[in-house]
Amino acid sequence: MFKKILIANRGEIACRVIKTARKMGIQTVAIYSDADKHALHVKMADEAVHIGPSPANQSYIVIENVMKAVRETGAEAVHPGYGFLSENSKFAQALAAENVAFIGPPVGAIEAMGDKITSKKIAQEAEVSTVPGYMGLIEDAEDAVKISNQVGYPVMIKASAGGGGKGMRIAWNDDEAREGFQSSKNEAASSFGDDRIFIEKFITQPRHIEIQVLCDSHGNGIYLGERECSIQRRQQKVVEEAPSPFLDEATRKAMGEQAVALALAVDYASAGTVEFIVDGDKNFYFLEMNTRLQVEHPVTELITGVDLVEQMIRVAAGEKLSIKQDDIKLNGWAIENRLYAEDPYRGFLPSIGRLTAYRPPAEIAAGPLLDNDKWQGDAPKGKDVAVRNDTGVFEGGEISMYYDPMIAKLCTWAPTRDQAIEAMRVALDSFEVEGIGHNLPFLSAVMDHPIFIKGEMTTAFIEEQYPDGFEGVELPKKNLKRIAASAAAMFRVAEIRRARVSGRMDNHERKVGKNWVVTLQDTEFVVKIKADKKGSTVKFDDGSKLRVKSAWTPGDSLATLDVSGEPLVLKVNKITSGFRMRTRGADLTVNVRTPRQAELARLMPEKVLPDTSKMLLCPMPGLMVKVDVETGQEVQEGQALCTIEAMKMENILRAEKKGVVSKINAGAGDSLAVDEVIMEFE
C-alpha cells in the first residue's frame, strides 16, 4: 500500500480524500494556489505545496506545477478528485513516466471514455443506445448553427472535456447556438484547457440517472446501484439521491449490467460513473461516462456502506476488488443537497466574500456506514438517521471568485425516502451560513415541493417550477402559526432578559406583558402567553393553543423548539420589535408588539425603494469580459449588453426593454461589485 499520496485538487473533495487516506494510515500532500493559502484542505494535509497564482489555468491544471510538487514531496500516488486534471490523459501519462500511480483509470480508458465524443462512438459501436447528435469537432459558430439545424432544435452544446455543468449550453434557435458555442468554447478553455465542442439533441422531459461502477485491473467489475440527479440548474446538479424513486429492479439491473459491460470494454479500473437519460417509459440512453469520482458519490456510500475513495486507492495499488456484485445491497435512502455560494434571489448568480458564520449541523453516523464502520467523520453514531457534511471551508474563511461556488455537500440517510427528506429539512434549517449569498433557502423549498416529494421530477424541474427565478417561500398558515407562537414565547424570554440586564427587576420575575400581536408574512396573530418553568402556552384569538418548549436564550442564532410535540428549527437574528427568522426556505421579518404598538405600526407609511429601472446593475461580483454596446446606441429587449465572468461561468446580461444607452461606467477587464452601476439608459 502507498505511504504517501498527493491530492491534485482543492476544497471539499481534497478534504474528503484526506479523511480516507488518514483512516488507511496514508500520509497526504495538499497543493494550493495563492487564493487557497489558508484553505481547509491545506490545514488538514500532512504537507502542503504552493503551485501558482489563483486562476486554475495558472495553478491547479498546470501539469508541470503539479508534477513538481509530486517530485518535491516524494508522493507515490496522486488522487485527482474531480474536475481540474481528473480526466486528463496527459496528466496520467506524466505520472506514469515517473512511476507514480494515478488513483484513477488507465490512460487508455481515460482517452476512450473521458472524452465525450470518443465515448459516444465507442458506445455506438457496442450497440449501446445513445442520444442523437454530431460527434465530430465543430469549427466555428456558423458551423455550430448548421449542425444544430441538422440535429434539430433544441440542442445541447457541450465541451468534449467538460463536466460539472461547465462548457454546456442549451440552444433553441440559431442565435442561441452562436452565443452558446462561443461561451461553451471559452468556458471549456478556461476550465479544462481543451476548447473542443460537440452537439447533441436535447431531450425534453428527461430524467438524469447514473450508475456507479467499480472495476479493478484484474478484469472484475461491479455496479453499486444508481443515483437520481434530475434536479439541475444550468446543467449542474443541485440535488441527488440514491436510489432513484423512478427505477424498478429490472431497469436498475439492465442499466447496471450495461454500464459494467461498457467499462470493461475499455479495460476500466477504478471508480467511474455511466450517465443515462431515462424517459417516462424507463427507456434509457447512454449519455457519457465520467472517468473519475463524482461529486455525488456520498449518497452511494451511504446506502451501500462502501468507501469509494478507499476502493480507488486499493485498485490503484494493484489489489483485486474484495466486493462482488452479490455483496452490494441497497439499504435505506440517501439525499445530497449541494450548498453553493450563490444568491437564489438574484438568479443564482455567484457570491463571494468572507464566511462570517459557518456552522453545519452535527454529523451523525448510521445505516450501512455504521454497519461497515466506514464513516469518514468524527461523528457520533446514530440509529435511524445519518447526517454527513462534506466541506472544504470554515468560519472566517474566504469564498474566492476563482473556483467552483460549491461550499459543501449536505447528506442525510434514513430507512425510507420520506424519513430521509424530513432529516434533510431539519439539517438545512440547522445549517448556519452568513456573510455571502447562498442557496440554503432554495434547497429547503425543493425539499417541500410536491413534485419532489412524489419523486416525479425531471431535469426541467427548476426551469418549470421556478420560471421567473426563486423569490422565496410563502409558508402556509399552519406553519406561520407555529412560528408566531414560538416568536411570542422567545420575545417574552428576551424581554425578561433585557429587563434583568438593565437592573429594572427585583428578586421576583418582572411582570412581562401577556398580550402580544405577532405579524409575519402579511399575517397578524393576536396571542396571549401563559408561561411556566417548562415552557409557554400560547393562546390565539380563535381559541386554539400551542405549547412551546425550548432551551433558546437571547443571543443564540439557532433555536430548536418543540411546538405541541412537533420539532421546529429557526435561524434567529434580533431586530427592533421582533426577529428575523429563517426556516423551510422562508426569510421572515417577525414583529412582536404590544397591542398599542401594533395599532400605531399600522399607521406607518411603507418605505419606497429607489428607481433603478434606467440602470443596468451588476448582479454579482465578477470580471467584465466584454461590453457589447456603445454610448448612444439603441438597444432592443433581450439584446446582449455585456458579459461578466465569475467562478468560471460566463453570464450574458441583456436589456430588459427597449432603450438608448446614455452612459457606460465599466469596460473589459474591470472588477465589479454587486449592484455596481454598469450602464445607464435614457
mmCIF file of C-alpha atoms in Angstrom, residues 432-553:
data_model
loop_
_atom_site.group_PDB
_atom_site.id
_atom_site.type_symbol
_atom_site.label_atom_id
_atom_site.label_comp_id
_atom_site.label_asym_id
_atom_site.label_seq_id
_atom_site.Cartn_x
_atom_site.Cartn_y
_atom_site.Cartn_z
ATOM 1 C CA GLU A 432 -25.991 28.492 9.588
ATOM 2 C CA VAL A 433 -24.220 30.444 6.840
ATOM 3 C CA GLU A 434 -23.700 34.211 6.956
ATOM 4 C CA GLY A 435 -21.618 36.743 5.040
ATOM 5 C CA ILE A 436 -22.358 35.590 1.488
ATOM 6 C CA GLY A 437 -25.333 34.749 -0.660
ATOM 7 C CA HIS A 438 -26.164 31.029 -0.565
ATOM 8 C CA ASN A 439 -28.837 28.644 -1.811
ATOM 9 C CA LEU A 440 -29.999 27.143 1.505
ATOM 10 C CA PRO A 441 -33.471 28.743 1.164
ATOM 11 C CA PHE A 442 -33.880 27.276 -2.305
ATOM 12 C CA LEU A 443 -32.800 23.803 -1.195
ATOM 13 C CA SER A 444 -35.347 23.932 1.614
ATOM 14 C CA ALA A 445 -38.030 24.917 -0.874
ATOM 15 C CA VAL A 446 -37.181 21.936 -3.082
ATOM 16 C CA MET A 447 -37.435 19.540 -0.133
ATOM 17 C CA ASP A 448 -41.015 20.762 0.443
ATOM 18 C CA HIS A 449 -42.057 20.832 -3.214
ATOM 19 C CA PRO A 450 -44.916 18.393 -4.025
ATOM 20 C CA ILE A 451 -43.236 17.188 -7.234
ATOM 21 C CA PHE A 452 -40.012 16.327 -5.407
ATOM 22 C CA ILE A 453 -41.887 14.689 -2.542
ATOM 23 C CA LYS A 454 -43.710 12.467 -5.065
ATOM 24 C CA GLY A 455 -40.414 11.692 -6.841
ATOM 25 C CA GLU A 456 -41.804 12.887 -10.183
ATOM 26 C CA MET A 457 -39.092 15.435 -11.088
ATOM 27 C CA THR A 458 -37.312 15.696 -14.441
ATOM 28 C CA THR A 459 -34.267 17.705 -15.494
ATOM 29 C CA ALA A 460 -36.691 20.538 -16.325
ATOM 30 C CA PHE A 461 -37.875 20.759 -12.695
ATOM 31 C CA ILE A 462 -36.217 24.072 -11.773
ATOM 32 C CA GLU A 463 -36.970 25.701 -15.130
ATOM 33 C CA GLU A 464 -40.631 24.693 -14.968
ATOM 34 C CA GLN A 465 -41.318 25.258 -11.277
ATOM 35 C CA TYR A 466 -39.321 28.494 -10.942
ATOM 36 C CA PRO A 467 -39.652 30.094 -14.406
ATOM 37 C CA ASP A 468 -39.184 33.613 -13.016
ATOM 38 C CA GLY A 469 -36.420 32.620 -10.624
ATOM 39 C CA PHE A 470 -36.610 31.949 -6.910
ATOM 40 C CA GLU A 471 -38.416 34.645 -4.981
ATOM 41 C CA GLY A 472 -38.542 33.000 -1.598
ATOM 42 C CA VAL A 473 -41.129 30.826 0.083
ATOM 43 C CA GLU A 474 -44.648 31.649 1.192
ATOM 44 C CA LEU A 475 -45.355 29.415 4.172
ATOM 45 C CA PRO A 476 -48.861 28.048 4.796
ATOM 46 C CA LYS A 477 -50.839 29.497 7.710
ATOM 47 C CA LYS A 478 -50.312 26.371 9.814
ATOM 48 C CA ASN A 479 -46.550 26.919 9.704
ATOM 49 C CA LEU A 480 -46.930 30.657 10.344
ATOM 50 C CA LYS A 481 -48.995 29.949 13.433
ATOM 51 C CA ARG A 482 -46.287 27.708 14.886
ATOM 52 C CA ILE A 483 -43.624 30.337 14.160
ATOM 53 C CA ALA A 484 -45.796 33.096 15.652
ATOM 54 C CA ALA A 485 -46.265 31.113 18.868
ATOM 55 C CA SER A 486 -42.526 30.460 19.057
ATOM 56 C CA ALA A 487 -41.657 34.103 18.383
ATOM 57 C CA ALA A 488 -44.032 35.305 21.090
ATOM 58 C CA ALA A 489 -42.563 32.878 23.643
ATOM 59 C CA MET A 490 -38.998 33.803 22.653
ATOM 60 C CA PHE A 491 -39.735 37.532 22.727
ATOM 61 C CA ARG A 492 -41.087 37.185 26.249
ATOM 62 C CA VAL A 493 -37.823 35.498 27.314
ATOM 63 C CA ALA A 494 -35.821 38.272 25.614
ATOM 64 C CA GLU A 495 -37.857 40.965 27.392
ATOM 65 C CA ILE A 496 -37.215 39.351 30.770
ATOM 66 C CA ARG A 497 -33.508 39.144 29.965
ATOM 67 C CA ARG A 498 -33.400 42.785 28.828
ATOM 68 C CA ALA A 499 -35.067 43.990 31.990
ATOM 69 C CA ARG A 500 -32.744 41.913 34.170
ATOM 70 C CA VAL A 501 -29.629 43.289 32.447
ATOM 71 C CA SER A 502 -30.894 46.864 32.775
ATOM 72 C CA GLY A 503 -31.406 46.363 36.515
ATOM 73 C CA ARG A 504 -35.145 47.022 36.372
ATOM 74 C CA MET A 505 -36.056 43.771 38.145
ATOM 75 C CA ASP A 506 -36.287 42.875 41.805
ATOM 76 C CA ASN A 507 -35.808 39.394 43.210
ATOM 77 C CA HIS A 508 -39.069 38.285 41.701
ATOM 78 C CA GLU A 509 -39.639 37.801 37.999
ATOM 79 C CA ARG A 510 -40.612 41.094 36.453
ATOM 80 C CA LYS A 511 -44.120 41.047 35.173
ATOM 81 C CA VAL A 512 -43.840 40.991 31.421
ATOM 82 C CA GLY A 513 -46.958 41.554 29.359
ATOM 83 C CA LYS A 514 -49.038 38.536 28.387
ATOM 84 C CA ASN A 515 -50.819 40.036 25.388
ATOM 85 C CA TRP A 516 -48.941 40.386 22.086
ATOM 86 C CA VAL A 517 -49.565 40.891 18.410
ATOM 87 C CA VAL A 518 -47.295 38.881 16.125
ATOM 88 C CA THR A 519 -47.022 39.930 12.466
ATOM 89 C CA LEU A 520 -45.260 37.914 9.759
ATOM 90 C CA GLN A 521 -45.748 37.332 6.026
ATOM 91 C CA ASP A 522 -48.597 39.902 5.964
ATOM 92 C CA THR A 523 -50.459 37.872 8.575
ATOM 93 C CA GLU A 524 -51.346 39.070 12.074
ATOM 94 C CA PHE A 525 -51.842 36.835 15.121
ATOM 95 C CA VAL A 526 -53.230 38.140 18.404
ATOM 96 C CA VAL A 527 -51.908 35.928 21.207
ATOM 97 C CA LYS A 528 -51.856 35.572 24.971
ATOM 98 C CA ILE A 529 -48.997 33.813 26.753
ATOM 99 C CA LYS A 530 -49.150 31.782 29.915
ATOM 100 C CA ALA A 531 -45.640 30.731 30.949
ATOM 101 C CA ASP A 532 -44.306 28.213 33.461
ATOM 102 C CA LYS A 533 -40.937 26.638 34.220
ATOM 103 C CA LYS A 534 -41.292 24.034 31.446
ATOM 104 C CA GLY A 535 -42.429 26.312 28.639
ATOM 105 C CA SER A 536 -45.191 28.577 27.400
ATOM 106 C CA THR A 537 -48.786 28.017 26.360
ATOM 107 C CA VAL A 538 -49.720 30.430 23.578
ATOM 108 C CA LYS A 539 -53.448 31.041 23.088
ATOM 109 C CA PHE A 540 -54.694 32.592 19.835
ATOM 110 C CA ASP A 541 -57.756 34.788 19.468
ATOM 111 C CA ASP A 542 -59.580 31.930 17.698
ATOM 112 C CA GLY A 543 -59.278 29.907 20.910
ATOM 113 C CA SER A 544 -56.595 27.482 19.680
ATOM 114 C CA LYS A 545 -53.485 26.861 21.765
ATOM 115 C CA LEU A 546 -49.881 25.802 21.071
ATOM 116 C CA ARG A 547 -47.394 24.623 23.677
ATOM 117 C CA VAL A 548 -43.835 25.919 23.108
ATOM 118 C CA LYS A 549 -40.772 24.354 24.733
ATOM 119 C CA SER A 550 -37.192 25.413 24.045
ATOM 120 C CA ALA A 551 -33.795 25.922 25.642
ATOM 121 C CA TRP A 552 -33.217 29.012 23.478
ATOM 122 C CA THR A 553 -31.663 32.004 25.193
#
